[in-house]
């Protein structure tokens, strides 16, 4: 096998499963490396399928390996007890191949035989929804055991869901059945908490309990080795609603479907244009693109958050379509408007009120800095957090401090850029743990209900005055009084003034500063920039050169998988 720098687990499995045969070792390495890179399989018809070995192998060497695959003892088909599966195009680890098979069959079974709505329910549907897109999405949720509601930020997914839940309960009452057992969940604690908050803000009648993480819903064991709920011990639910479904990886989706009763409804909400899960697979995007599931998919397009003149909304639209010239034009127009506003501020008042909207850039929701000068960036970050720092210095209550902190966030594509910003805002002469410092947990601790990505604030404990990390809610998404955890009891953590775009998924902030790297990077994809941009509710500051943004628009974050193909040809036995 060609010697390259690969992950230790890939090298280990390559040696363990491939034995002394270099070709078999390479086959194992290709399948393992694919999952390490977020793919479900190695599609050897694609250049990406050859991973880090692509530049090392000639066409003849590739053809030779492909010709040998069917005869390898470790490679088999659907019914063979081999660690690798080869379908003539894709090379998969059997575990991931089986996950895809199970997910496809379970979802196809849920997508059969839609119900017929009664005349009363038809009338109720019309009365609840004025928007045609939301009404169509709700109809799918009422007549199917599977509903996928896709749409960008502000397209009304939460409003649709709240009204759909009310209609489902009304439908159950009309049929003479008991109230439905409805569970709300999301992949992360942040996403679950935001789901609970957003549903509460609609004012509609929703399940009394809060949303929770999928791991808590499934009953993850304390050591993280398995889930309590499975096909033998299914969830006690009639309807399961999952928000931020684009973050669900293939393995988690397989375990989820394994634990969901066959008669239960599954409603998935998400944005198919966002980054896919960190782990292997892009399940939600694959499902939304499947022709077999088309009758179960609704895509909301009308934006209720961003006005037609919103710079953030228009930039997000350009990114979604990969329209680099349109994105650049939008940014240039925003920069020009920012300069005009600054000039208005510098002119005499001329009888106008100093509080009128045209005296500052507060009315402009998008600003662009095409020159990413490190020290200027750090100054902008410090200015963005000044309001929060002032609140900490003033000793405001914990709830208000978290509210101030949530108003601004710094997002980066690269971890090294995150680390540099965090170091710059944590002076070396100061103690590492200082009042007000943002802390991110980077390792799960189910016993403490702390999970990778949870953020707390270092603050004096009101009981004993010692500096501890305060978490505003349980990490599993359920609400609770603030929790005070000593630094000595925390799982692994890091400073979190800045975070990666991946870590920001499932969150929204009033003002986002998105800092892309100074040079073109394969990590900076269209989906990554779109995800970062759409974390901003009111204002976005984009620090990126024109060249980096253009390259990102052309760089799609595709995931290799066989799920879409399995959905197209598998048949469900009755």
PDB file of N, CA, C and O in Angstrom, residues 378 381-382 385 388-389 405 417-440 458 467 487 493-498:
ATOM      1  N   UNK A 378      -8.856  41.453  15.376  1.00  0.00           N
ATOM      2  CA  UNK A 378      -8.893  41.309  16.835  1.00  0.00           C
ATOM      3  C   UNK A 378      -9.563  42.517  17.474  1.00  0.00           C
ATOM      4  O   UNK A 378     -10.369  42.391  18.406  1.00  0.00           O
ATOM      5  N   UNK A 381     -13.240  42.148  17.078  1.00  0.00           N
ATOM      6  CA  UNK A 381     -13.772  41.134  17.995  1.00  0.00           C
ATOM      7  C   UNK A 381     -13.898  41.715  19.401  1.00  0.00           C
ATOM      8  O   UNK A 381     -14.914  41.535  20.084  1.00  0.00           O
ATOM      9  N   UNK A 382     -12.872  42.428  19.844  1.00  0.00           N
ATOM     10  CA  UNK A 382     -12.917  43.045  21.174  1.00  0.00           C
ATOM     11  C   UNK A 382     -14.059  44.041  21.278  1.00  0.00           C
ATOM     12  O   UNK A 382     -14.771  44.089  22.290  1.00  0.00           O
ATOM     13  N   UNK A 385     -17.472  42.311  21.734  1.00  0.00           N
ATOM     14  CA  UNK A 385     -17.754  41.761  23.062  1.00  0.00           C
ATOM     15  C   UNK A 385     -17.750  42.827  24.166  1.00  0.00           C
ATOM     16  O   UNK A 385     -17.937  42.487  25.334  1.00  0.00           O
ATOM     17  N   UNK A 388     -20.811  42.946  26.406  1.00  0.00           N
ATOM     18  CA  UNK A 388     -20.846  41.832  27.363  1.00  0.00           C
ATOM     19  C   UNK A 388     -19.843  42.048  28.495  1.00  0.00           C
ATOM     20  O   UNK A 388     -20.166  41.833  29.671  1.00  0.00           O
ATOM     21  N   UNK A 389     -18.647  42.491  28.163  1.00  0.00           N
ATOM     22  CA  UNK A 389     -17.631  42.729  29.200  1.00  0.00           C
ATOM     23  C   UNK A 389     -18.105  43.795  30.177  1.00  0.00           C
ATOM     24  O   UNK A 389     -17.883  43.683  31.394  1.00  0.00           O
ATOM     25  N   UNK A 405     -24.186  38.002  26.256  1.00  0.00           N
ATOM     26  CA  UNK A 405     -23.193  37.182  25.558  1.00  0.00           C
ATOM     27  C   UNK A 405     -23.745  36.632  24.244  1.00  0.00           C
ATOM     28  O   UNK A 405     -23.027  36.499  23.256  1.00  0.00           O
ATOM     29  N   UNK A 417      -7.550  29.392  13.378  1.00  0.00           N
ATOM     30  CA  UNK A 417      -7.995  30.785  13.455  1.00  0.00           C
ATOM     31  C   UNK A 417      -8.793  31.020  14.733  1.00  0.00           C
ATOM     32  O   UNK A 417      -8.677  32.073  15.365  1.00  0.00           O
ATOM     33  N   UNK A 418      -9.604  30.040  15.112  1.00  0.00           N
ATOM     34  CA  UNK A 418     -10.339  30.119  16.371  1.00  0.00           C
ATOM     35  C   UNK A 418      -9.362  30.235  17.533  1.00  0.00           C
ATOM     36  O   UNK A 418      -9.525  31.077  18.433  1.00  0.00           O
ATOM     37  N   UNK A 419      -8.313  29.394  17.523  1.00  0.00           N
ATOM     38  CA  UNK A 419      -7.339  29.394  18.619  1.00  0.00           C
ATOM     39  C   UNK A 419      -6.607  30.729  18.713  1.00  0.00           C
ATOM     40  O   UNK A 419      -6.365  31.242  19.817  1.00  0.00           O
ATOM     41  N   UNK A 420      -6.259  31.326  17.567  1.00  0.00           N
ATOM     42  CA  UNK A 420      -5.540  32.602  17.583  1.00  0.00           C
ATOM     43  C   UNK A 420      -6.404  33.714  18.184  1.00  0.00           C
ATOM     44  O   UNK A 420      -5.925  34.538  18.967  1.00  0.00           O
ATOM     45  N   UNK A 421      -7.671  33.755  17.822  1.00  0.00           N
ATOM     46  CA  UNK A 421      -8.565  34.777  18.375  1.00  0.00           C
ATOM     47  C   UNK A 421      -8.759  34.569  19.869  1.00  0.00           C
ATOM     48  O   UNK A 421      -8.714  35.516  20.658  1.00  0.00           O
ATOM     49  N   UNK A 422      -8.950  33.320  20.272  1.00  0.00           N
ATOM     50  CA  UNK A 422      -9.135  33.041  21.696  1.00  0.00           C
ATOM     51  C   UNK A 422      -7.895  33.409  22.508  1.00  0.00           C
ATOM     52  O   UNK A 422      -8.011  33.929  23.622  1.00  0.00           O
ATOM     53  N   UNK A 423      -6.710  33.161  21.949  1.00  0.00           N
ATOM     54  CA  UNK A 423      -5.473  33.546  22.649  1.00  0.00           C
ATOM     55  C   UNK A 423      -5.373  35.060  22.758  1.00  0.00           C
ATOM     56  O   UNK A 423      -4.957  35.599  23.789  1.00  0.00           O
ATOM     57  N   UNK A 424      -5.734  35.744  21.688  1.00  0.00           N
ATOM     58  CA  UNK A 424      -5.625  37.208  21.687  1.00  0.00           C
ATOM     59  C   UNK A 424      -6.555  37.843  22.715  1.00  0.00           C
ATOM     60  O   UNK A 424      -6.234  38.896  23.271  1.00  0.00           O
ATOM     61  N   UNK A 425      -7.703  37.210  22.970  1.00  0.00           N
ATOM     62  CA  UNK A 425      -8.645  37.770  23.940  1.00  0.00           C
ATOM     63  C   UNK A 425      -8.429  37.226  25.350  1.00  0.00           C
ATOM     64  O   UNK A 425      -9.181  37.558  26.260  1.00  0.00           O
ATOM     65  N   UNK A 426      -7.434  36.383  25.509  1.00  0.00           N
ATOM     66  CA  UNK A 426      -7.081  35.861  26.834  1.00  0.00           C
ATOM     67  C   UNK A 426      -5.614  36.182  27.080  1.00  0.00           C
ATOM     68  O   UNK A 426      -4.734  35.379  26.773  1.00  0.00           O
ATOM     69  N   UNK A 427      -5.303  37.383  27.585  1.00  0.00           N
ATOM     70  CA  UNK A 427      -3.915  37.817  27.745  1.00  0.00           C
ATOM     71  C   UNK A 427      -3.104  36.829  28.564  1.00  0.00           C
ATOM     72  O   UNK A 427      -3.572  36.306  29.586  1.00  0.00           O
ATOM     73  N   UNK A 428      -1.883  36.511  28.141  1.00  0.00           N
ATOM     74  CA  UNK A 428      -1.064  35.529  28.858  1.00  0.00           C
ATOM     75  C   UNK A 428      -0.717  35.959  30.273  1.00  0.00           C
ATOM     76  O   UNK A 428      -0.487  35.121  31.132  1.00  0.00           O
ATOM     77  N   UNK A 429      -0.665  37.286  30.529  1.00  0.00           N
ATOM     78  CA  UNK A 429      -0.316  37.732  31.875  1.00  0.00           C
ATOM     79  C   UNK A 429      -1.464  37.562  32.858  1.00  0.00           C
ATOM     80  O   UNK A 429      -1.289  37.649  34.072  1.00  0.00           O
ATOM     81  N   UNK A 430      -2.691  37.327  32.323  1.00  0.00           N
ATOM     82  CA  UNK A 430      -3.850  37.138  33.189  1.00  0.00           C
ATOM     83  C   UNK A 430      -4.015  35.655  33.502  1.00  0.00           C
ATOM     84  O   UNK A 430      -3.495  34.789  32.813  1.00  0.00           O
ATOM     85  N   UNK A 431      -4.708  35.389  34.585  1.00  0.00           N
ATOM     86  CA  UNK A 431      -5.020  34.000  34.901  1.00  0.00           C
ATOM     87  C   UNK A 431      -5.901  33.437  33.798  1.00  0.00           C
ATOM     88  O   UNK A 431      -6.756  34.120  33.250  1.00  0.00           O
ATOM     89  N   UNK A 432      -5.706  32.160  33.470  1.00  0.00           N
ATOM     90  CA  UNK A 432      -6.479  31.555  32.391  1.00  0.00           C
ATOM     91  C   UNK A 432      -7.972  31.632  32.685  1.00  0.00           C
ATOM     92  O   UNK A 432      -8.770  31.991  31.832  1.00  0.00           O
ATOM     93  N   UNK A 433      -8.341  31.299  33.918  1.00  0.00           N
ATOM     94  CA  UNK A 433      -9.740  31.381  34.304  1.00  0.00           C
ATOM     95  C   UNK A 433     -10.010  32.755  34.883  1.00  0.00           C
ATOM     96  O   UNK A 433      -9.662  33.042  36.021  1.00  0.00           O
ATOM     97  N   UNK A 434     -10.620  33.620  34.087  1.00  0.00           N
ATOM     98  CA  UNK A 434     -10.896  34.976  34.530  1.00  0.00           C
ATOM     99  C   UNK A 434     -12.386  35.259  34.421  1.00  0.00           C
ATOM    100  O   UNK A 434     -13.083  34.661  33.586  1.00  0.00           O
ATOM    101  N   UNK A 435     -12.919  36.135  35.272  1.00  0.00           N
ATOM    102  CA  UNK A 435     -14.358  36.406  35.271  1.00  0.00           C
ATOM    103  C   UNK A 435     -14.854  36.832  33.887  1.00  0.00           C
ATOM    104  O   UNK A 435     -14.243  37.674  33.222  1.00  0.00           O
ATOM    105  N   UNK A 436     -15.947  36.214  33.473  1.00  0.00           N
ATOM    106  CA  UNK A 436     -16.546  36.548  32.190  1.00  0.00           C
ATOM    107  C   UNK A 436     -16.066  35.695  31.037  1.00  0.00           C
ATOM    108  O   UNK A 436     -16.668  35.732  29.956  1.00  0.00           O
ATOM    109  N   UNK A 437     -14.998  34.944  31.217  1.00  0.00           N
ATOM    110  CA  UNK A 437     -14.452  34.149  30.118  1.00  0.00           C
ATOM    111  C   UNK A 437     -15.464  33.116  29.634  1.00  0.00           C
ATOM    112  O   UNK A 437     -16.136  32.458  30.435  1.00  0.00           O
ATOM    113  N   UNK A 438     -15.591  32.976  28.323  1.00  0.00           N
ATOM    114  CA  UNK A 438     -16.478  31.970  27.737  1.00  0.00           C
ATOM    115  C   UNK A 438     -15.751  30.635  27.660  1.00  0.00           C
ATOM    116  O   UNK A 438     -14.590  30.571  27.240  1.00  0.00           O
ATOM    117  N   UNK A 439     -16.430  29.583  28.051  1.00  0.00           N
ATOM    118  CA  UNK A 439     -15.829  28.245  28.127  1.00  0.00           C
ATOM    119  C   UNK A 439     -16.682  27.269  27.325  1.00  0.00           C
ATOM    120  O   UNK A 439     -17.908  27.209  27.503  1.00  0.00           O
ATOM    121  N   UNK A 440     -16.043  26.506  26.435  1.00  0.00           N
ATOM    122  CA  UNK A 440     -16.758  25.487  25.656  1.00  0.00           C
ATOM    123  C   UNK A 440     -16.285  24.098  26.067  1.00  0.00           C
ATOM    124  O   UNK A 440     -15.098  23.800  26.064  1.00  0.00           O
ATOM    125  N   UNK A 458     -17.492  31.798  32.873  1.00  0.00           N
ATOM    126  CA  UNK A 458     -16.757  31.778  34.137  1.00  0.00           C
ATOM    127  C   UNK A 458     -17.190  32.979  34.976  1.00  0.00           C
ATOM    128  O   UNK A 458     -16.920  34.129  34.612  1.00  0.00           O
ATOM    129  N   UNK A 467     -14.716  31.226  41.626  1.00  0.00           N
ATOM    130  CA  UNK A 467     -14.926  31.286  40.178  1.00  0.00           C
ATOM    131  C   UNK A 467     -15.274  29.899  39.657  1.00  0.00           C
ATOM    132  O   UNK A 467     -14.487  28.955  39.779  1.00  0.00           O
ATOM    133  N   UNK A 487     -14.205  24.345  37.968  1.00  0.00           N
ATOM    134  CA  UNK A 487     -13.287  24.037  36.866  1.00  0.00           C
ATOM    135  C   UNK A 487     -12.681  22.647  37.028  1.00  0.00           C
ATOM    136  O   UNK A 487     -12.421  21.948  36.050  1.00  0.00           O
ATOM    137  N   UNK A 493     -12.149  21.188  28.107  1.00  0.00           N
ATOM    138  CA  UNK A 493     -12.785  22.429  27.678  1.00  0.00           C
ATOM    139  C   UNK A 493     -11.752  23.343  27.031  1.00  0.00           C
ATOM    140  O   UNK A 493     -10.541  23.108  27.113  1.00  0.00           O
ATOM    141  N   UNK A 494     -12.253  24.398  26.390  1.00  0.00           N
ATOM    142  CA  UNK A 494     -11.377  25.403  25.781  1.00  0.00           C
ATOM    143  C   UNK A 494     -12.073  26.754  25.845  1.00  0.00           C
ATOM    144  O   UNK A 494     -13.288  26.847  26.026  1.00  0.00           O
ATOM    145  N   UNK A 495     -11.269  27.810  25.709  1.00  0.00           N
ATOM    146  CA  UNK A 495     -11.820  29.167  25.666  1.00  0.00           C
ATOM    147  C   UNK A 495     -12.683  29.306  24.413  1.00  0.00           C
ATOM    148  O   UNK A 495     -12.369  28.745  23.363  1.00  0.00           O
ATOM    149  N   UNK A 496     -13.760  30.068  24.501  1.00  0.00           N
ATOM    150  CA  UNK A 496     -14.739  30.071  23.409  1.00  0.00           C
ATOM    151  C   UNK A 496     -15.221  31.458  23.019  1.00  0.00           C
ATOM    152  O   UNK A 496     -16.408  31.661  22.770  1.00  0.00           O
ATOM    153  N   UNK A 497     -14.310  32.445  22.954  1.00  0.00           N
ATOM    154  CA  UNK A 497     -14.722  33.729  22.378  1.00  0.00           C
ATOM    155  C   UNK A 497     -15.041  33.545  20.892  1.00  0.00           C
ATOM    156  O   UNK A 497     -15.959  34.158  20.358  1.00  0.00           O
ATOM    157  N   UNK A 498     -14.264  32.689  20.239  1.00  0.00           N
ATOM    158  CA  UNK A 498     -14.519  32.338  18.841  1.00  0.00           C
ATOM    159  C   UNK A 498     -14.780  30.844  18.771  1.00  0.00           C
ATOM    160  O   UNK A 498     -14.344  30.072  19.632  1.00  0.00           O
TER     161      UNK A 498
END
